[in-house]
Short mmCIF file of C-alpha atoms in Angstrom, two decimals:
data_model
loop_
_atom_site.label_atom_id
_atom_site.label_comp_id
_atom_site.label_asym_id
_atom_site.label_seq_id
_atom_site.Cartn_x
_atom_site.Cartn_y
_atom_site.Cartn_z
CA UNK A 55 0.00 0.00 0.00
CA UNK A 56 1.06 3.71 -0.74
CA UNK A 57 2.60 6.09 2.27
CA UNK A 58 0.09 8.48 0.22
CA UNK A 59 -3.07 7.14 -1.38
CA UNK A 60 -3.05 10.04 -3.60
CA UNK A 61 0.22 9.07 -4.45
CA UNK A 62 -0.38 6.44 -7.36
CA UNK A 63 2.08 4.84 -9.49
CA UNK A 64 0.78 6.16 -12.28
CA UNK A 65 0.95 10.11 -10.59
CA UNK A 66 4.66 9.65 -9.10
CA UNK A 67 5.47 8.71 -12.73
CA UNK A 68 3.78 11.62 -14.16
CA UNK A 69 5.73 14.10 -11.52
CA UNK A 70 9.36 12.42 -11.97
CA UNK A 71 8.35 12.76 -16.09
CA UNK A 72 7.50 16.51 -15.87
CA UNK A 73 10.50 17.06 -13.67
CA UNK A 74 13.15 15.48 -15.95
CA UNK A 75 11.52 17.73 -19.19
CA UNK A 76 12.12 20.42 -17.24
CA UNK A 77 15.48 19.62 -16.06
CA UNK A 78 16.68 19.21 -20.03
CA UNK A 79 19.91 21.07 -20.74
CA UNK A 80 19.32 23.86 -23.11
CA UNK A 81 16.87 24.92 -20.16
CA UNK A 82 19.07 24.28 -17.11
CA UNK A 83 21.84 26.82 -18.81
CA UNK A 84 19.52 29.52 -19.85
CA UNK A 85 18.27 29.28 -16.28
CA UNK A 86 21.58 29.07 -14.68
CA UNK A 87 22.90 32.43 -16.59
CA UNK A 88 20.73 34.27 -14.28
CA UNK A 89 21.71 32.64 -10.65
CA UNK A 90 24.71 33.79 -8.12
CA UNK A 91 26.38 31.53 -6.09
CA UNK A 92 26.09 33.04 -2.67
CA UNK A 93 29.81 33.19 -1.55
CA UNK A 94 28.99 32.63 2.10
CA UNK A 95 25.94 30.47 2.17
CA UNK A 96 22.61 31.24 3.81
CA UNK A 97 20.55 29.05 5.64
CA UNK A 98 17.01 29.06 3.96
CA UNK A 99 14.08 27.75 5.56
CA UNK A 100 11.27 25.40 3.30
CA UNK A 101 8.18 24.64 4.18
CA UNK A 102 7.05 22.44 1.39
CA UNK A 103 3.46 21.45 0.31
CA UNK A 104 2.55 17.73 -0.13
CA UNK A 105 -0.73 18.19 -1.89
CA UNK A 106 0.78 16.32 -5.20
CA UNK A 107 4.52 14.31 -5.32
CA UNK A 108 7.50 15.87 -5.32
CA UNK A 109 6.16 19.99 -5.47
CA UNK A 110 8.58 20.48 -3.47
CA UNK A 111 11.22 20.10 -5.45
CA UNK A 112 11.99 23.37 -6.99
CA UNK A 113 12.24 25.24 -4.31
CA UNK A 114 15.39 22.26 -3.44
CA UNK A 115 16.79 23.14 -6.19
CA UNK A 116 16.59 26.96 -6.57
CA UNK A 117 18.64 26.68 -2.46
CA UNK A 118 20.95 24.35 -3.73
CA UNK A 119 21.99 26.03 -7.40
CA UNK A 120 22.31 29.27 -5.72
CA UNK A 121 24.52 27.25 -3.11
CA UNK A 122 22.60 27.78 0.09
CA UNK A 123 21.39 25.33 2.42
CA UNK A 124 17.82 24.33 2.35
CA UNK A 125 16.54 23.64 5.57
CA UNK A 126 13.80 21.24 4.62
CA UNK A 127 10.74 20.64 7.12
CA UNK A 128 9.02 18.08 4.31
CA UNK A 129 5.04 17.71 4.60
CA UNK A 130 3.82 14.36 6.14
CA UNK A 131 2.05 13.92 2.57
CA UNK A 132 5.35 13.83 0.70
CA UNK A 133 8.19 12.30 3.14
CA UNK A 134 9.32 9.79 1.07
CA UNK A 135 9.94 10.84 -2.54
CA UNK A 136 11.88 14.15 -2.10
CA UNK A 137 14.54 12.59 0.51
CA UNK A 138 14.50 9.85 -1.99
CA UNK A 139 15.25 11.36 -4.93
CA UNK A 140 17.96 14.03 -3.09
CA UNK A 141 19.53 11.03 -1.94
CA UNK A 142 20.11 10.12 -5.80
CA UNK A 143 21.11 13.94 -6.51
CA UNK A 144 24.01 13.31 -3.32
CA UNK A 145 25.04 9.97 -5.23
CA UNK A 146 25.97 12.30 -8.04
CA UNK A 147 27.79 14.77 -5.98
CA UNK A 148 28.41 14.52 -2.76
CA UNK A 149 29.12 18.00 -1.73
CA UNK A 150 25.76 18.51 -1.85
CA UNK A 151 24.89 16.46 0.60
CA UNK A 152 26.45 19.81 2.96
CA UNK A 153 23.93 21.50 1.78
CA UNK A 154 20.59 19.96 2.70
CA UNK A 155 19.21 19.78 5.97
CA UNK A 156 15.79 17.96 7.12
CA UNK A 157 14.03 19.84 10.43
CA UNK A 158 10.79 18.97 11.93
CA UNK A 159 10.88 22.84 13.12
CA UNK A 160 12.63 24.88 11.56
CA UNK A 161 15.31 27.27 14.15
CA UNK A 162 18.41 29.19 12.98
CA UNK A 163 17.54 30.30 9.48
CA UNK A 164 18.48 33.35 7.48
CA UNK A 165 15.30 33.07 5.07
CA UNK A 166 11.83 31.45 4.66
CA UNK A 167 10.15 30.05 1.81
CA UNK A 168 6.78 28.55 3.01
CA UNK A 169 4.00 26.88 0.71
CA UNK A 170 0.49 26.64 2.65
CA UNK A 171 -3.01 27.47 2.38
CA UNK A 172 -4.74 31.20 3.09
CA UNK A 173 -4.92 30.05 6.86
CA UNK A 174 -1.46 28.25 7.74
CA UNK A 175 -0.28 32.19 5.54
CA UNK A 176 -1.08 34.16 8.53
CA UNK A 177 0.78 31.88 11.03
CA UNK A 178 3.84 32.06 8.76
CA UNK A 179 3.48 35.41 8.63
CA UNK A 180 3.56 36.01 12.00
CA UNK A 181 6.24 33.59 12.72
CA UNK A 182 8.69 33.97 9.28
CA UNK A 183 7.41 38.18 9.15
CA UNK A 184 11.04 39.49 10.71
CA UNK A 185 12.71 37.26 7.85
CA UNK A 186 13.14 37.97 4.35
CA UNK A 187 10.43 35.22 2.72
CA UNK A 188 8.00 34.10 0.59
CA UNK A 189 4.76 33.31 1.69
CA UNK A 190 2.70 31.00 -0.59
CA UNK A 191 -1.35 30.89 -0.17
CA UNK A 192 -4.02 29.03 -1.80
CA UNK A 193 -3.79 29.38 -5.56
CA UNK A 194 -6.19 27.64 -8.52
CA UNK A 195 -5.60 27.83 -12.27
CA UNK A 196 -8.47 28.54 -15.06
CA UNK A 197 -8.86 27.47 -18.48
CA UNK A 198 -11.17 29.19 -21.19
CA UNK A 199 -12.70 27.91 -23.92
CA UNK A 200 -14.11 29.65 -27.32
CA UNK A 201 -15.92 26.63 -28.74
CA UNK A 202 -13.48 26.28 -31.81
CA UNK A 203 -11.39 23.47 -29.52
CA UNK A 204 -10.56 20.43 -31.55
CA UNK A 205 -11.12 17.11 -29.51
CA UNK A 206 -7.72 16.47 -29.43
CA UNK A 207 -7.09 20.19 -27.34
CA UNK A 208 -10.23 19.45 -24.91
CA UNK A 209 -8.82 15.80 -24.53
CA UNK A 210 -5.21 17.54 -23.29
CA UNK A 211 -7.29 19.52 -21.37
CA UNK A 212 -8.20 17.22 -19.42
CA UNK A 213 -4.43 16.35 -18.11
CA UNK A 214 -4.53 19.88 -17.31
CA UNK A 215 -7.81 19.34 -14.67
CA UNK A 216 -7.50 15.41 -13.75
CA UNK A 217 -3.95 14.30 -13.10
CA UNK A 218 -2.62 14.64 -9.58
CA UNK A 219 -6.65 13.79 -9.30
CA UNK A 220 -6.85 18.06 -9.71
CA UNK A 221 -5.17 18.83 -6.32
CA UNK A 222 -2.47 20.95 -7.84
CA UNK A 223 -1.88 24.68 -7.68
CA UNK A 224 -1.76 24.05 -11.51
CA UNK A 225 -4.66 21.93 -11.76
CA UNK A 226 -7.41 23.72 -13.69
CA UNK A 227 -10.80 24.01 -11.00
CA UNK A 228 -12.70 26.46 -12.95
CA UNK A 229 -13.49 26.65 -16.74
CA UNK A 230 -14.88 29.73 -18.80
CA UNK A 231 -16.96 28.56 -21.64
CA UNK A 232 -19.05 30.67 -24.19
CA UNK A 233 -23.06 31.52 -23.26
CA UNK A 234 -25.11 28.74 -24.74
CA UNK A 235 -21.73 26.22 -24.78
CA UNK A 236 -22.57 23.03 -25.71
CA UNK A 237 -21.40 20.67 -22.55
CA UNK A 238 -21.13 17.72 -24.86
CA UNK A 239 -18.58 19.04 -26.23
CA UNK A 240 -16.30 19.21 -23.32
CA UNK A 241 -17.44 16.25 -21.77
CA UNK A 242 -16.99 13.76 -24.75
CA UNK A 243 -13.05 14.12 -25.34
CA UNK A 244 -12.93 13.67 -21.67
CA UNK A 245 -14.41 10.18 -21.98
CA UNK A 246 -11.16 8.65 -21.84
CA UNK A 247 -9.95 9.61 -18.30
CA UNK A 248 -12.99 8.11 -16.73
CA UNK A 249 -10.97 5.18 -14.71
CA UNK A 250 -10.44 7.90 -12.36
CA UNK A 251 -13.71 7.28 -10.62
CA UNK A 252 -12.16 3.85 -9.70
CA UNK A 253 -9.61 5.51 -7.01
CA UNK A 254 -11.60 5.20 -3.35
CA UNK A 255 -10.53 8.52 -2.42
CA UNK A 256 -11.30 10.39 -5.49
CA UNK A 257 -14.51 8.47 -5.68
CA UNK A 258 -15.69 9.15 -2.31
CA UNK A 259 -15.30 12.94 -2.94
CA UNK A 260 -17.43 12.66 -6.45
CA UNK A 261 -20.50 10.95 -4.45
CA UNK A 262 -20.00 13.79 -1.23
CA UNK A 263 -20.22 16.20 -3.25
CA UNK A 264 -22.69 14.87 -6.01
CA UNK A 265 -25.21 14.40 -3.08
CA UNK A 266 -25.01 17.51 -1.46
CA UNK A 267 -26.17 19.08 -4.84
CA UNK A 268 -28.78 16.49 -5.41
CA UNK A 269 -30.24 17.23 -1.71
CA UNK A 270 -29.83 21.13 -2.43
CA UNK A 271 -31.24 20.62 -5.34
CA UNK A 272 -28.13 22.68 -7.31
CA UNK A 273 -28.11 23.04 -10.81
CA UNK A 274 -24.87 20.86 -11.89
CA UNK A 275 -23.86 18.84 -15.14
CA UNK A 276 -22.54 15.06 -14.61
CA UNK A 277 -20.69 12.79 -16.45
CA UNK A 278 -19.94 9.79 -13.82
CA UNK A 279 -16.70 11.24 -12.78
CA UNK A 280 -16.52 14.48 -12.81
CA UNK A 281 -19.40 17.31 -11.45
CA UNK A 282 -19.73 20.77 -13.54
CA UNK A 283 -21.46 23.42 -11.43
CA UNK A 284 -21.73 27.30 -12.23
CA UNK A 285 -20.15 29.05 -9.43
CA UNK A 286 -18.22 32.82 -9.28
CA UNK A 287 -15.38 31.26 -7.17
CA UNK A 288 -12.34 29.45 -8.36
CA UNK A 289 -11.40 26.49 -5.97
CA UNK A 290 -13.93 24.18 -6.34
CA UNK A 291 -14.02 20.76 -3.95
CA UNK A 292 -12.20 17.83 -5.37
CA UNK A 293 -14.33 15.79 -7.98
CA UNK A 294 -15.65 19.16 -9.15
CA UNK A 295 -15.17 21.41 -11.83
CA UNK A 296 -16.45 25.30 -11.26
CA UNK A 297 -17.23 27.24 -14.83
CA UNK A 298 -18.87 30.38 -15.55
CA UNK A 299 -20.35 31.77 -18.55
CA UNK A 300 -18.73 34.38 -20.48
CA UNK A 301 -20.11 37.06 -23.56
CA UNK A 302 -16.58 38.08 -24.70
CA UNK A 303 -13.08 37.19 -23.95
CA UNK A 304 -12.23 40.64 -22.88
CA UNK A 305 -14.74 40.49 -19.71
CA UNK A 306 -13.09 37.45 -18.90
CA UNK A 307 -9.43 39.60 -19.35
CA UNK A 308 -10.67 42.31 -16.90
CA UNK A 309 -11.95 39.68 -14.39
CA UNK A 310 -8.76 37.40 -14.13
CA UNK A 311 -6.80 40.65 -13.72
CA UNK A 312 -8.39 42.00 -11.16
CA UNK A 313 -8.23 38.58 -9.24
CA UNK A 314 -4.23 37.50 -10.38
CA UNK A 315 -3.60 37.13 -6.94
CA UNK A 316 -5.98 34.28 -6.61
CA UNK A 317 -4.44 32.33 -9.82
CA UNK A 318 -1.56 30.46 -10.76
CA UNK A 319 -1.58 29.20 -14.20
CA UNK A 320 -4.26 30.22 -17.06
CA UNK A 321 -4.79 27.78 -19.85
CA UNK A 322 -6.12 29.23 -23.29
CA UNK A 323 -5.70 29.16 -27.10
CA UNK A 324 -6.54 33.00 -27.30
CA UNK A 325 -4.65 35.38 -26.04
CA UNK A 326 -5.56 37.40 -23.16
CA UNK A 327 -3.90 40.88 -23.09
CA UNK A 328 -0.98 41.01 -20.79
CA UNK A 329 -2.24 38.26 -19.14
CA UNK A 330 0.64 34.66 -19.49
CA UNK A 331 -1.08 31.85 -21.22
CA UNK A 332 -0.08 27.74 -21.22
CA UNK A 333 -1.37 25.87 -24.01
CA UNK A 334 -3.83 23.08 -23.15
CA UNK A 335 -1.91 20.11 -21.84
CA UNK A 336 0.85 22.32 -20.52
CA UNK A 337 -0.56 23.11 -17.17
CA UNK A 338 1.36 20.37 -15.07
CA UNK A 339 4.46 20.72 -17.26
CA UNK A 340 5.89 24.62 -16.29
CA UNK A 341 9.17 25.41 -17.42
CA UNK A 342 12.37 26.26 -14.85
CA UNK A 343 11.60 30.51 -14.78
CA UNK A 344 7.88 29.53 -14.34
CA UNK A 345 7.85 30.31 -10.85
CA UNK A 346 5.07 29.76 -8.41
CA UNK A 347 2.82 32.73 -7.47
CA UNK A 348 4.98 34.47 -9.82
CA UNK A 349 7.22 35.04 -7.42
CA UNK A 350 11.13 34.94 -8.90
CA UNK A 351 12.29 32.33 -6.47
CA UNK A 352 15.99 33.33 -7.76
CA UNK A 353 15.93 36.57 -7.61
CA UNK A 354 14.71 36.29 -3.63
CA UNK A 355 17.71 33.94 -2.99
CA UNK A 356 20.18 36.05 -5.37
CA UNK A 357 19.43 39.25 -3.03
CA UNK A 358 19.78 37.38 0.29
CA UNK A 359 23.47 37.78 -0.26
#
């Protein structure tokens, strides 16, 4: 049995897969032209996230490439991949082995990088505040759709909402689809990923969730595995995917704007103003420089010295 019942074969493979595309080498230089070496290395705090395997990991890295020392407290979801697979990175050199420290509490730290929710944010804040850091809260990604998707991109889409059974920061919760959208026409490309509903967990959150909108008698759209339901919000409950309806793409513009805080990753074939957009499929698979929250995790660690 898995440490993590989340943790399937099937989504550790899909992590380690995404991480070695983005470790590829034409990458890893272009990213390294941009990172110090701190000369006399800082001791920086993580508090990493376990919600899918190995998220952790590039904050690791960005500590150990700008040769700090990461001061790991790991999450009790995710305590045996990342020691795991650092333990294969201290194979290949050793030094680094110096540099990486595991803490159930974390004392005697220059700086803080913590990943949480909007709650655990204000304890970090008022533990981490006298610290340079970076505070990470709840984040969801959106996708929009025009209606000219070919199968193919809505079927890709669908990597982009389902794997890590949606409980990424990446994952997409929340769809915008033209008025008078034909569902069918999301919901039939998706056909293929419907083995999910076979996971317990996953399954048990589907049937919560799809009875407390049958008793309340909410308006929703079902297709045996996953639950569509109107709603203004973005972070919709596991086994459920938010949308909203939308006249033209510039409303839609305006609205994520105003709420970029709130969102990590946008998925769309149309461009959206300023606004950076990942092409379907792409979601889970972010490049090196595609920090979290936006936040230039290199820069923070390049200015500590």
């Amino acid at each position: 049995s898995y440490a993590n019942a989340w943790f399937t074969e099937d989504e550790v493979s899909k992590s380690v897969s995404a991480l070695a595309g983005m470790l590829n080498e034409a990458d890893l230089d272009k990213w390294f032209d941009n990172i110090e070496v701190a000369s006399s290395p800082k001791t920086v705090g993580l508090i990493l996230a376990g919600n899918i395997p190995l998220v952790g990991f590039h904050d690791v890295m960005c500590v150990l490439a700008t040769g700090n020392i990461a001061l790991i407290k790991l999450s009790s979801s995710d305590d045996k991949l990342l020691p795991f697979l650092l333990k294969q990175l201290c194979e290949f050199e050793p030094k680094l082995s110096e540099h990486i420290i595991y803490a159930e509490r974390l004392k005697d730290f220059d700086a803080v990088i913590a990943t949480g929710s909007n709650n655990t944010s204000r304890y970090f804040e008022y533990y981490f505040g006298t610290v340079p850091n970076i505070i990470r809260k709840n984040r969801n990604s959106v996708a929009i759709i025009t209606g000219e998707e070919s199968e193919e991109e809505i079927a890709l889409l669908g990597h982009d909402i389902l794997d890590y059974f949606g409980m990424g920061c990446r994952s997409i919760s929340k769809i915008f689809i033209p008025k008078n959208y034909d569902i069918k026409f999301f919901f039939e490309p998706l056909e293929k990923y419907k083995d999910i509903i076979n996971h317990f967990k996953y399954n048990n959150n589907y049937d919560y969730n799809k009875s407390i909108y049958l008793v309340n008698l909410q308006a929703h759209y079902d297709n045996g595995f996953i639950l569509l339901k109107e709603d203004e919000g973005f972070s919709s409950p596991l086994a459920v995917l938010y949308y909203e309806t939308y006249e033209n793409l510039e409303d839609v513009a305006a609205k994520l704007t105003a709420q970029q805080d709130q969102i990590q990753c946008i998925v769309s074939k149309s461009s959206l103003g300023t606004l950076p957009v990942s092409a379907f499929g792409e979601s889970q698979h972010p490049k090196l420089w595609d920090y979290a929250d936006n936040v230039n995790t290199i820069e923070f660690l390049n200015q500590l010295n």
